[in-house]
Amino acid sequence: MKHSMKGFTLIELMIVVAIIGILAAIAYPSYQSSVEKARRSDAQGALLGLANAMERHFTANNSYLGAGSPNTGSPSIYPNEVPMDGSTKFYDLTIAAATASTYTLRATPKNGQAGNGILELTSTGIRTWDKDNDGSATDPWD
């Protein structure tokens, strides 16, 4: 009587595990980068939304002053965190500076996005990002 064996050898299983490990080591950093970029894009969109709210405030008041809290810079005319739905927040929105005729809006990263550099948008439409996280937002949005 002939016995046939079915199944995988330990060597075959170890080769499969090694291949999966190599693929995961390559794919995971790329995935993380994509997630960070998507969160940053969400914050950029929120800054544009806040800029629209600032323009509506200016139309009603003939000044950008009074659109946010004078102590914290938190906007009173728009949500102050991104994303705006109920999930984990990754950016704080603030009115970094406001005069009667100009403003600078800022998205400051937090939680899983911390260290990704602040985003800024001015009333003249200049969009900057602190890409190297050195405290100076000089790079254009990508």
Steps between C-alpha positions, in 0.01 A plus 500: 500500500635833397467800734493842341577799716317824455584842639786746513844459641634736761747643247220585257303674775806698611561617142140623475530682835827663386342617173200646686736676740699656217183619324365648825829680568477666160126574497443633854717815476338584167158456657592724795622771263174485306296530820701806614456664161123435505471654849705802388271541196200494732657779707573702186136471399391607847729805482335597173159457664610719790625759249152502341347551845744787560388663175134466601588655838676788323199556274270525802734705725739679262786356707666167570521586870261315730495177300671307778585491867749777586671276760541175308454596136242226470248591230148575617363495143625154397594166666839507671613140437556277199349268394163654573316170533504298821830320445839562663616858448835554329519881463399805704380799297582848628498858384869569555470872422216729402470871432215697350625420149724187520519161667723194533339163565690204642448124524718349772548121490428283804449136599612264220590794277722676759839599362368538146538880500248783515299618201424870448269695270498880475230738384702558182482128416858406592505134607803380696602183683773440756616188314812440710320590828755767600238758604506697174228440243675586174438207266195515272220250552546188293 
